[in-house]
Amino acid sequence: MKSILTLLVLSSGSFLLHAEISGVVTNATTGAPQAAVSVTLIHPGENGMQTLATVKSDAQGKFTIDQPLPPPPALLRAEYQGVEYNQVVPPNAPTTGVRLSVNDVVGQISSASLTEQHLVVLEPLEDGIRVNETFLLSNQGKTTLLDPLKGSAQFFVPKSAQGSAKVTIEAPNGMPITRAPEKTTTADIFKVGYPVKPGETVFEIAYTLPPSKKFDGKLLSKDPLLLVTPEAVQLSGAGLKEQGIKDLGQNGTRARVYQVSGVAGASYEVDIDGIGALQTEQPEAQRSSEDGSPKPKAGPARLHERLPWVLGLTFSILALGGTILYRRSPV
């Protein structure tokens, strides 16, 4: 009897492993089933993303993938109007009745639906100035923003850092991905041409400047941004008020916060007094291997480590009336 039960369990597991995957694609913008959506079954592994099968949803939005479900993790990817929507298939989850959602794509979104939080973090160190510029875009509508010409966010990168600047993106319910900055028609101004789906999308631009006692930046929007330094670092300089730079103080945090306001395209310059970092550096033994090459550090990406701090700082400033949450100007 025990052998029979064991055989049934193994047979059941084999059946689940080879069960087809079926479901419906829904357009969350219209609320109706969406036809002609490309649905792909993907298996992430040591050799990267392996595509196992791709089908199209029918007129009723239904799809069926007659392909063995790989061991976890498995991923379903729906592509609609040039935008990809990923959904993880959890272990032991039903393989029938799967629901995938997509959204209509537009070139601009009403300022009432899209809000932005914008911070520039300066960490002056002995070997250079570490810069992290963060955009938190909250899309409260039902459409996906994709503007290939202007991009979802634009930012200034000094010439000395343009070869090393990296953009990290975290979309709603997604893992961080890295992209290179995209050039615009204006010198030293770059963009991120990545879709902003309903929910919160975070863009982080990171680069390091040579050691200096000055920092130059540009305000690319009419809306203010926050300039943040460690508590041991103070920004000063002649004409801060004339440049629209206001010292908001420390506000109970271990950082100094400045608000930069002005007209779009205006430049600003600050003097840097002091050195310091907002995060603890890795010990030397962890940062390099015996041959001197960088050693990977296990754990979450830098964006994951910084995001809770950024959000906490934002809400702390909001509580005291600092202007950080504002409506995005029309695209």
mmCIF file of C-alpha atoms in Angstrom:
data_model
loop_
_atom_site.group_PDB
_atom_site.id
_atom_site.type_symbol
_atom_site.label_atom_id
_atom_site.label_comp_id
_atom_site.label_asym_id
_atom_site.label_seq_id
_atom_site.Cartn_x
_atom_site.Cartn_y
_atom_site.Cartn_z
ATOM 1 C CA MET A 1 0.000 0.000 0.000
ATOM 2 C CA LYS A 2 2.828 2.380 0.895
ATOM 3 C CA SER A 3 4.498 1.717 -2.458
ATOM 4 C CA ILE A 4 1.245 2.494 -4.286
ATOM 5 C CA LEU A 5 0.854 5.812 -2.426
ATOM 6 C CA THR A 6 4.449 6.719 -3.193
ATOM 7 C CA LEU A 7 3.893 5.960 -6.872
ATOM 8 C CA LEU A 8 0.742 8.112 -6.913
ATOM 9 C CA VAL A 9 2.563 11.032 -5.308
ATOM 10 C CA LEU A 10 5.425 10.781 -7.784
ATOM 11 C CA SER A 11 2.991 10.502 -10.680
ATOM 12 C CA SER A 12 1.059 13.528 -9.424
ATOM 13 C CA GLY A 13 4.275 15.550 -9.143
ATOM 14 C CA SER A 14 5.295 14.514 -12.651
ATOM 15 C CA PHE A 15 1.877 15.530 -13.962
ATOM 16 C CA LEU A 16 2.111 18.951 -12.356
ATOM 17 C CA LEU A 17 5.585 19.412 -13.766
ATOM 18 C CA HIS A 18 4.342 18.705 -17.275
ATOM 19 C CA ALA A 19 0.980 20.480 -17.006
ATOM 20 C CA GLU A 20 0.217 23.092 -19.622
ATOM 21 C CA ILE A 21 -0.132 26.726 -18.599
ATOM 22 C CA SER A 22 -3.285 28.573 -19.568
ATOM 23 C CA GLY A 23 -5.020 31.773 -18.611
ATOM 24 C CA VAL A 24 -6.343 35.159 -19.727
ATOM 25 C CA VAL A 25 -4.655 38.474 -20.518
ATOM 26 C CA THR A 26 -6.649 41.491 -19.332
ATOM 27 C CA ASN A 27 -6.129 45.107 -20.340
ATOM 28 C CA ALA A 28 -6.177 46.923 -16.989
ATOM 29 C CA THR A 29 -6.770 50.241 -18.770
ATOM 30 C CA THR A 30 -10.026 49.151 -20.374
ATOM 31 C CA GLY A 31 -10.932 46.250 -18.085
ATOM 32 C CA ALA A 32 -11.516 44.011 -21.118
ATOM 33 C CA PRO A 33 -9.682 40.868 -22.323
ATOM 34 C CA GLN A 34 -6.775 41.765 -24.581
ATOM 35 C CA ALA A 35 -6.064 39.948 -27.828
ATOM 36 C CA ALA A 36 -2.751 39.610 -29.679
ATOM 37 C CA VAL A 37 -0.552 39.828 -26.585
ATOM 38 C CA SER A 38 2.721 37.902 -26.795
ATOM 39 C CA VAL A 39 2.997 35.593 -23.745
ATOM 40 C CA THR A 40 6.359 33.910 -23.094
ATOM 41 C CA LEU A 41 7.357 31.247 -20.570
ATOM 42 C CA ILE A 42 10.858 31.968 -19.249
ATOM 43 C CA HIS A 43 13.145 30.069 -16.908
ATOM 44 C CA PRO A 44 15.888 32.146 -15.231
ATOM 45 C CA GLY A 45 19.010 30.095 -14.672
ATOM 46 C CA GLU A 46 22.792 30.228 -14.401
ATOM 47 C CA ASN A 47 23.055 30.895 -18.133
ATOM 48 C CA GLY A 48 20.545 33.749 -18.086
ATOM 49 C CA MET A 49 16.934 33.900 -19.182
ATOM 50 C CA GLN A 50 15.925 30.832 -21.182
ATOM 51 C CA THR A 51 12.859 31.218 -23.401
ATOM 52 C CA LEU A 52 10.834 27.989 -23.375
ATOM 53 C CA ALA A 53 7.771 28.916 -25.431
ATOM 54 C CA THR A 54 5.878 31.932 -26.809
ATOM 55 C CA VAL A 55 2.197 32.168 -27.796
ATOM 56 C CA LYS A 56 -0.348 34.891 -28.661
ATOM 57 C CA SER A 57 -3.551 35.559 -26.760
ATOM 58 C CA ASP A 58 -6.711 34.980 -28.830
ATOM 59 C CA ALA A 59 -9.686 37.291 -29.413
ATOM 60 C CA GLN A 60 -10.951 36.543 -25.872
ATOM 61 C CA GLY A 61 -7.523 37.200 -24.349
ATOM 62 C CA LYS A 62 -6.996 33.484 -23.683
ATOM 63 C CA PHE A 63 -3.626 31.775 -24.051
ATOM 64 C CA THR A 64 -2.316 28.224 -23.648
ATOM 65 C CA ILE A 65 1.340 27.194 -23.418
ATOM 66 C CA ASP A 66 1.699 23.473 -24.030
ATOM 67 C CA GLN A 67 5.099 23.246 -22.419
ATOM 68 C CA PRO A 68 6.387 21.537 -19.248
ATOM 69 C CA LEU A 69 6.553 23.979 -16.374
ATOM 70 C CA PRO A 70 10.207 24.222 -15.300
ATOM 71 C CA PRO A 71 11.281 24.010 -11.666
ATOM 72 C CA PRO A 72 10.993 27.297 -9.743
ATOM 73 C CA PRO A 73 11.567 30.055 -10.464
ATOM 74 C CA ALA A 74 9.450 30.296 -13.615
ATOM 75 C CA LEU A 75 8.374 33.549 -15.230
ATOM 76 C CA LEU A 76 5.557 34.578 -17.551
ATOM 77 C CA ARG A 77 6.222 37.647 -19.675
ATOM 78 C CA ALA A 78 3.459 39.494 -21.533
ATOM 79 C CA GLU A 79 4.487 41.993 -24.202
ATOM 80 C CA TYR A 80 1.968 44.601 -25.355
ATOM 81 C CA GLN A 81 2.557 47.793 -27.320
ATOM 82 C CA GLY A 82 6.299 47.478 -26.854
ATOM 83 C CA VAL A 83 6.204 47.125 -23.049
ATOM 84 C CA GLU A 84 6.929 43.947 -21.077
ATOM 85 C CA TYR A 85 4.964 42.866 -17.991
ATOM 86 C CA ASN A 86 6.487 40.087 -15.882
ATOM 87 C CA GLN A 87 4.744 37.739 -13.479
ATOM 88 C CA VAL A 88 6.459 35.057 -11.397
ATOM 89 C CA VAL A 89 4.830 31.613 -11.289
ATOM 90 C CA PRO A 90 5.091 30.564 -7.598
ATOM 91 C CA PRO A 91 5.913 26.948 -6.700
ATOM 92 C CA ASN A 92 2.833 24.679 -6.566
ATOM 93 C CA ALA A 93 0.647 27.471 -7.992
ATOM 94 C CA PRO A 94 -2.245 26.466 -10.308
ATOM 95 C CA THR A 95 -1.202 26.354 -13.945
ATOM 96 C CA THR A 96 -4.709 27.033 -15.242
ATOM 97 C CA GLY A 97 -6.719 30.214 -14.903
ATOM 98 C CA VAL A 98 -3.567 32.344 -14.756
ATOM 99 C CA ARG A 99 -4.361 36.050 -15.065
ATOM 100 C CA LEU A 100 -1.948 38.478 -16.697
ATOM 101 C CA SER A 101 -2.478 42.246 -16.840
ATOM 102 C CA VAL A 102 -1.224 44.773 -19.391
ATOM 103 C CA ASN A 103 -1.908 48.479 -19.921
ATOM 104 C CA ASP A 104 -2.382 50.801 -22.859
ATOM 105 C CA VAL A 105 0.759 52.832 -23.595
ATOM 106 C CA VAL A 106 0.632 56.627 -23.973
ATOM 107 C CA GLY A 107 3.240 59.273 -24.706
ATOM 108 C CA GLN A 108 2.174 61.548 -21.870
ATOM 109 C CA ILE A 109 0.184 61.302 -18.655
ATOM 110 C CA SER A 110 -1.832 63.953 -16.891
ATOM 111 C CA SER A 111 0.074 65.683 -14.086
ATOM 112 C CA ALA A 112 -2.792 64.619 -11.829
ATOM 113 C CA SER A 113 -1.837 60.961 -12.380
ATOM 114 C CA LEU A 114 1.962 61.150 -12.215
ATOM 115 C CA THR A 115 3.884 62.483 -9.207
ATOM 116 C CA GLU A 116 7.632 62.697 -8.760
ATOM 117 C CA GLN A 117 10.141 62.816 -5.925
ATOM 118 C CA HIS A 118 13.646 63.895 -6.890
ATOM 119 C CA LEU A 119 16.792 63.707 -4.743
ATOM 120 C CA VAL A 120 20.512 64.156 -5.380
ATOM 121 C CA VAL A 121 22.748 62.567 -2.727
ATOM 122 C CA LEU A 122 26.356 63.783 -2.448
ATOM 123 C CA GLU A 123 28.890 61.694 -0.514
ATOM 124 C CA PRO A 124 32.296 63.452 -0.611
ATOM 125 C CA LEU A 125 35.086 60.950 0.122
ATOM 126 C CA GLU A 126 38.856 61.210 0.059
ATOM 127 C CA ASP A 127 39.098 59.557 -3.354
ATOM 128 C CA GLY A 128 36.143 61.341 -4.989
ATOM 129 C CA ILE A 129 32.563 62.539 -4.734
ATOM 130 C CA ARG A 130 29.986 59.752 -4.951
ATOM 131 C CA VAL A 131 26.762 61.019 -6.549
ATOM 132 C CA ASN A 132 23.398 59.247 -6.533
ATOM 133 C CA GLU A 133 20.469 60.960 -8.202
ATOM 134 C CA THR A 134 17.105 59.319 -7.522
ATOM 135 C CA PHE A 135 13.730 59.785 -9.197
ATOM 136 C CA LEU A 136 10.685 58.151 -7.594
ATOM 137 C CA LEU A 137 7.816 58.259 -10.087
ATOM 138 C CA SER A 138 4.350 57.303 -8.881
ATOM 139 C CA ASN A 139 1.923 56.522 -11.700
ATOM 140 C CA GLN A 140 -1.554 56.585 -10.184
ATOM 141 C CA GLY A 141 -3.340 56.143 -13.506
ATOM 142 C CA LYS A 142 -4.229 53.102 -15.604
ATOM 143 C CA THR A 143 -1.896 53.689 -18.547
ATOM 144 C CA THR A 144 1.832 53.136 -19.040
ATOM 145 C CA LEU A 145 3.991 56.156 -19.896
ATOM 146 C CA LEU A 146 6.562 55.606 -22.642
ATOM 147 C CA ASP A 147 8.132 58.662 -24.261
ATOM 148 C CA PRO A 148 11.121 57.516 -26.363
ATOM 149 C CA LEU A 149 11.982 61.088 -27.374
ATOM 150 C CA LYS A 150 12.059 62.834 -23.992
ATOM 151 C CA GLY A 151 12.334 59.759 -21.778
ATOM 152 C CA SER A 152 10.792 59.178 -18.369
ATOM 153 C CA ALA A 153 13.440 61.257 -16.571
ATOM 154 C CA GLN A 154 16.227 63.594 -17.658
ATOM 155 C CA PHE A 155 19.379 64.403 -15.712
ATOM 156 C CA PHE A 156 22.729 66.193 -15.932
ATOM 157 C CA VAL A 157 26.015 64.241 -15.835
ATOM 158 C CA PRO A 158 29.362 66.091 -15.700
ATOM 159 C CA LYS A 159 31.769 65.279 -18.518
ATOM 160 C CA SER A 160 34.272 63.631 -16.159
ATOM 161 C CA ALA A 161 31.699 60.990 -15.168
ATOM 162 C CA GLN A 162 29.904 60.323 -18.446
ATOM 163 C CA GLY A 163 31.902 57.179 -19.186
ATOM 164 C CA SER A 164 31.072 55.539 -15.868
ATOM 165 C CA ALA A 165 27.526 56.657 -15.043
ATOM 166 C CA LYS A 166 25.009 53.844 -14.577
ATOM 167 C CA VAL A 167 21.238 53.856 -14.291
ATOM 168 C CA THR A 168 19.472 51.345 -12.039
ATOM 169 C CA ILE A 169 15.734 50.895 -12.546
ATOM 170 C CA GLU A 170 13.217 49.154 -10.331
ATOM 171 C CA ALA A 171 9.718 48.856 -11.801
ATOM 172 C CA PRO A 172 6.606 47.877 -9.817
ATOM 173 C CA ASN A 173 6.978 44.299 -8.506
ATOM 174 C CA GLY A 174 10.268 43.987 -10.375
ATOM 175 C CA MET A 175 13.920 43.383 -9.632
ATOM 176 C CA PRO A 176 16.563 46.071 -10.249
ATOM 177 C CA ILE A 177 17.978 46.227 -13.772
ATOM 178 C CA THR A 178 20.893 48.311 -15.037
ATOM 179 C CA ARG A 179 20.966 50.517 -18.112
ATOM 180 C CA ALA A 180 23.427 52.983 -19.617
ATOM 181 C CA PRO A 181 22.329 56.652 -19.742
ATOM 182 C CA GLU A 182 20.847 57.661 -23.094
ATOM 183 C CA LYS A 183 22.074 60.801 -24.828
ATOM 184 C CA THR A 184 19.762 63.689 -25.682
ATOM 185 C CA THR A 185 20.274 66.466 -28.225
ATOM 186 C CA THR A 186 21.584 68.716 -25.411
ATOM 187 C CA ALA A 187 25.193 68.360 -24.292
ATOM 188 C CA ASP A 188 25.693 66.734 -20.861
ATOM 189 C CA ILE A 189 21.957 66.009 -20.529
ATOM 190 C CA PHE A 190 20.880 62.355 -20.522
ATOM 191 C CA LYS A 191 17.590 60.501 -20.236
ATOM 192 C CA VAL A 192 16.049 57.194 -19.199
ATOM 193 C CA GLY A 193 13.754 55.854 -21.931
ATOM 194 C CA TYR A 194 12.060 53.243 -19.761
ATOM 195 C CA PRO A 195 8.279 52.753 -19.389
ATOM 196 C CA VAL A 196 6.596 54.012 -16.227
ATOM 197 C CA LYS A 197 3.865 51.495 -15.416
ATOM 198 C CA PRO A 198 1.036 52.039 -12.929
ATOM 199 C CA GLY A 199 2.584 51.943 -9.466
ATOM 200 C CA GLU A 200 5.997 53.218 -8.343
ATOM 201 C CA THR A 201 9.102 53.174 -10.528
ATOM 202 C CA VAL A 202 12.522 54.168 -9.172
ATOM 203 C CA PHE A 203 15.424 55.441 -11.279
ATOM 204 C CA GLU A 204 18.851 55.815 -9.649
ATOM 205 C CA ILE A 205 21.747 57.414 -11.522
ATOM 206 C CA ALA A 206 25.121 56.702 -9.921
ATOM 207 C CA TYR A 207 28.582 58.025 -10.736
ATOM 208 C CA THR A 208 31.762 59.226 -9.012
ATOM 209 C CA LEU A 209 33.502 62.557 -9.600
ATOM 210 C CA PRO A 210 37.183 63.347 -8.948
ATOM 211 C CA PRO A 211 37.952 64.857 -5.526
ATOM 212 C CA SER A 212 36.804 68.460 -5.370
ATOM 213 C CA LYS A 213 35.565 71.148 -3.011
ATOM 214 C CA LYS A 214 32.836 72.171 -5.445
ATOM 215 C CA PHE A 215 29.815 70.531 -7.044
ATOM 216 C CA ASP A 216 28.007 71.808 -10.135
ATOM 217 C CA GLY A 217 24.492 70.718 -11.044
ATOM 218 C CA LYS A 218 21.537 71.644 -13.218
ATOM 219 C CA LEU A 219 17.853 71.959 -12.432
ATOM 220 C CA LEU A 220 16.074 70.448 -15.439
ATOM 221 C CA SER A 221 12.539 70.992 -14.157
ATOM 222 C CA LYS A 222 10.687 74.008 -12.806
ATOM 223 C CA ASP A 223 9.952 71.886 -9.738
ATOM 224 C CA PRO A 224 12.447 71.799 -6.833
ATOM 225 C CA LEU A 225 14.784 68.950 -5.966
ATOM 226 C CA LEU A 226 16.421 67.910 -2.714
ATOM 227 C CA LEU A 227 20.191 67.972 -2.339
ATOM 228 C CA VAL A 228 21.302 65.650 0.484
ATOM 229 C CA THR A 229 24.694 65.208 2.188
ATOM 230 C CA PRO A 230 25.945 63.239 5.223
ATOM 231 C CA GLU A 231 25.684 65.127 8.507
ATOM 232 C CA ALA A 232 29.451 65.731 8.558
ATOM 233 C CA VAL A 233 29.263 67.590 5.231
ATOM 234 C CA GLN A 234 27.982 71.123 4.796
ATOM 235 C CA LEU A 235 27.251 72.984 1.571
ATOM 236 C CA SER A 236 28.003 76.674 1.356
ATOM 237 C CA GLY A 237 29.069 79.302 -1.129
ATOM 238 C CA ALA A 238 28.361 82.844 -2.152
ATOM 239 C CA GLY A 239 24.917 83.431 -3.495
ATOM 240 C CA LEU A 240 23.153 80.266 -2.308
ATOM 241 C CA LYS A 241 19.918 82.206 -1.829
ATOM 242 C CA GLU A 242 20.329 83.842 -5.221
ATOM 243 C CA GLN A 243 20.617 80.359 -6.725
ATOM 244 C CA GLY A 244 17.413 79.261 -5.012
ATOM 245 C CA ILE A 245 19.152 76.928 -2.534
ATOM 246 C CA LYS A 246 17.558 76.690 0.908
ATOM 247 C CA ASP A 247 19.061 74.878 3.902
ATOM 248 C CA LEU A 248 16.317 72.685 5.425
ATOM 249 C CA GLY A 249 18.564 71.467 8.256
ATOM 250 C CA GLN A 250 18.937 67.909 9.502
ATOM 251 C CA ASN A 251 15.320 67.413 10.550
ATOM 252 C CA GLY A 252 16.155 64.629 13.015
ATOM 253 C CA THR A 253 18.014 62.593 10.386
ATOM 254 C CA ARG A 254 21.719 61.819 10.005
ATOM 255 C CA ALA A 255 21.850 63.931 6.880
ATOM 256 C CA ARG A 256 21.762 67.560 5.827
ATOM 257 C CA VAL A 257 19.044 68.516 3.367
ATOM 258 C CA TYR A 258 18.945 71.436 0.940
ATOM 259 C CA GLN A 259 16.125 72.395 -1.411
ATOM 260 C CA VAL A 260 17.095 73.674 -4.867
ATOM 261 C CA SER A 261 14.502 75.753 -6.699
ATOM 262 C CA GLY A 262 14.608 77.814 -9.866
ATOM 263 C CA VAL A 263 13.761 77.901 -13.527
ATOM 264 C CA ALA A 264 14.189 74.823 -15.697
ATOM 265 C CA GLY A 265 17.689 74.671 -17.156
ATOM 266 C CA ALA A 266 19.284 76.786 -14.425
ATOM 267 C CA SER A 267 22.741 75.783 -13.167
ATOM 268 C CA TYR A 268 23.811 75.862 -9.537
ATOM 269 C CA GLU A 269 27.165 75.565 -7.751
ATOM 270 C CA VAL A 270 27.948 74.764 -4.117
ATOM 271 C CA ASP A 271 31.097 74.576 -2.023
ATOM 272 C CA ILE A 272 31.649 71.314 -0.134
ATOM 273 C CA ASP A 273 32.979 71.415 3.415
ATOM 274 C CA GLY A 274 33.833 68.033 4.971
ATOM 275 C CA ILE A 275 33.815 64.383 3.959
ATOM 276 C CA GLY A 276 31.456 61.552 4.846
ATOM 277 C CA ALA A 277 29.181 58.763 3.606
ATOM 278 C CA LEU A 278 25.581 57.821 4.311
ATOM 279 C CA GLN A 279 26.386 54.094 4.160
ATOM 280 C CA THR A 280 29.085 52.034 5.824
ATOM 281 C CA GLU A 281 31.860 50.942 3.507
ATOM 282 C CA GLN A 282 32.646 47.238 3.195
ATOM 283 C CA PRO A 283 35.792 46.072 5.008
ATOM 284 C CA GLU A 284 38.846 45.921 2.745
ATOM 285 C CA ALA A 285 38.958 42.121 3.089
ATOM 286 C CA GLN A 286 35.464 41.928 1.630
ATOM 287 C CA ARG A 287 35.960 44.541 -1.083
ATOM 288 C CA SER A 288 38.892 42.906 -2.835
ATOM 289 C CA SER A 289 40.176 39.399 -3.427
ATOM 290 C CA GLU A 290 43.762 38.166 -3.227
ATOM 291 C CA ASP A 291 44.548 39.253 -6.783
ATOM 292 C CA GLY A 292 43.268 42.769 -6.113
ATOM 293 C CA SER A 293 40.102 42.442 -8.207
ATOM 294 C CA PRO A 294 36.742 43.522 -6.757
ATOM 295 C CA LYS A 295 34.996 40.876 -4.727
ATOM 296 C CA PRO A 296 31.188 40.555 -5.074
ATOM 297 C CA LYS A 297 29.206 41.280 -1.946
ATOM 298 C CA ALA A 298 26.234 39.077 -1.216
ATOM 299 C CA GLY A 299 23.010 40.857 -0.403
ATOM 300 C CA PRO A 300 20.548 43.305 -1.916
ATOM 301 C CA ALA A 301 21.491 45.805 -4.586
ATOM 302 C CA ARG A 302 22.499 49.323 -3.581
ATOM 303 C CA LEU A 303 19.115 50.603 -4.660
ATOM 304 C CA HIS A 304 17.384 48.262 -2.182
ATOM 305 C CA GLU A 305 19.658 49.477 0.608
ATOM 306 C CA ARG A 306 19.066 53.137 -0.169
ATOM 307 C CA LEU A 307 15.348 53.125 -0.987
ATOM 308 C CA PRO A 308 13.988 52.755 2.591
ATOM 309 C CA TRP A 309 16.297 55.559 3.703
ATOM 310 C CA VAL A 310 15.211 57.779 0.800
ATOM 311 C CA LEU A 311 11.535 57.174 1.518
ATOM 312 C CA GLY A 312 12.026 57.742 5.244
ATOM 313 C CA LEU A 313 13.842 61.009 4.605
ATOM 314 C CA THR A 314 11.164 62.122 2.166
ATOM 315 C CA PHE A 315 8.288 61.536 4.536
ATOM 316 C CA SER A 316 10.227 63.128 7.401
ATOM 317 C CA ILE A 317 10.677 66.306 5.387
ATOM 318 C CA LEU A 318 7.048 66.251 4.321
ATOM 319 C CA ALA A 319 6.024 66.155 7.968
ATOM 320 C CA LEU A 320 7.795 69.483 8.538
ATOM 321 C CA GLY A 321 6.435 71.085 5.409
ATOM 322 C CA GLY A 322 9.471 70.747 3.125
ATOM 323 C CA THR A 323 8.474 70.631 -0.529
ATOM 324 C CA ILE A 324 9.416 67.234 -1.955
ATOM 325 C CA LEU A 325 6.219 65.660 -3.267
ATOM 326 C CA TYR A 326 5.066 67.637 -6.257
ATOM 327 C CA ARG A 327 3.189 67.075 -9.481
ATOM 328 C CA ARG A 328 5.141 66.303 -12.587
ATOM 329 C CA SER A 329 4.823 68.941 -15.270
ATOM 330 C CA PRO A 330 3.122 67.794 -18.518
ATOM 331 C CA VAL A 331 5.420 65.790 -20.770
#
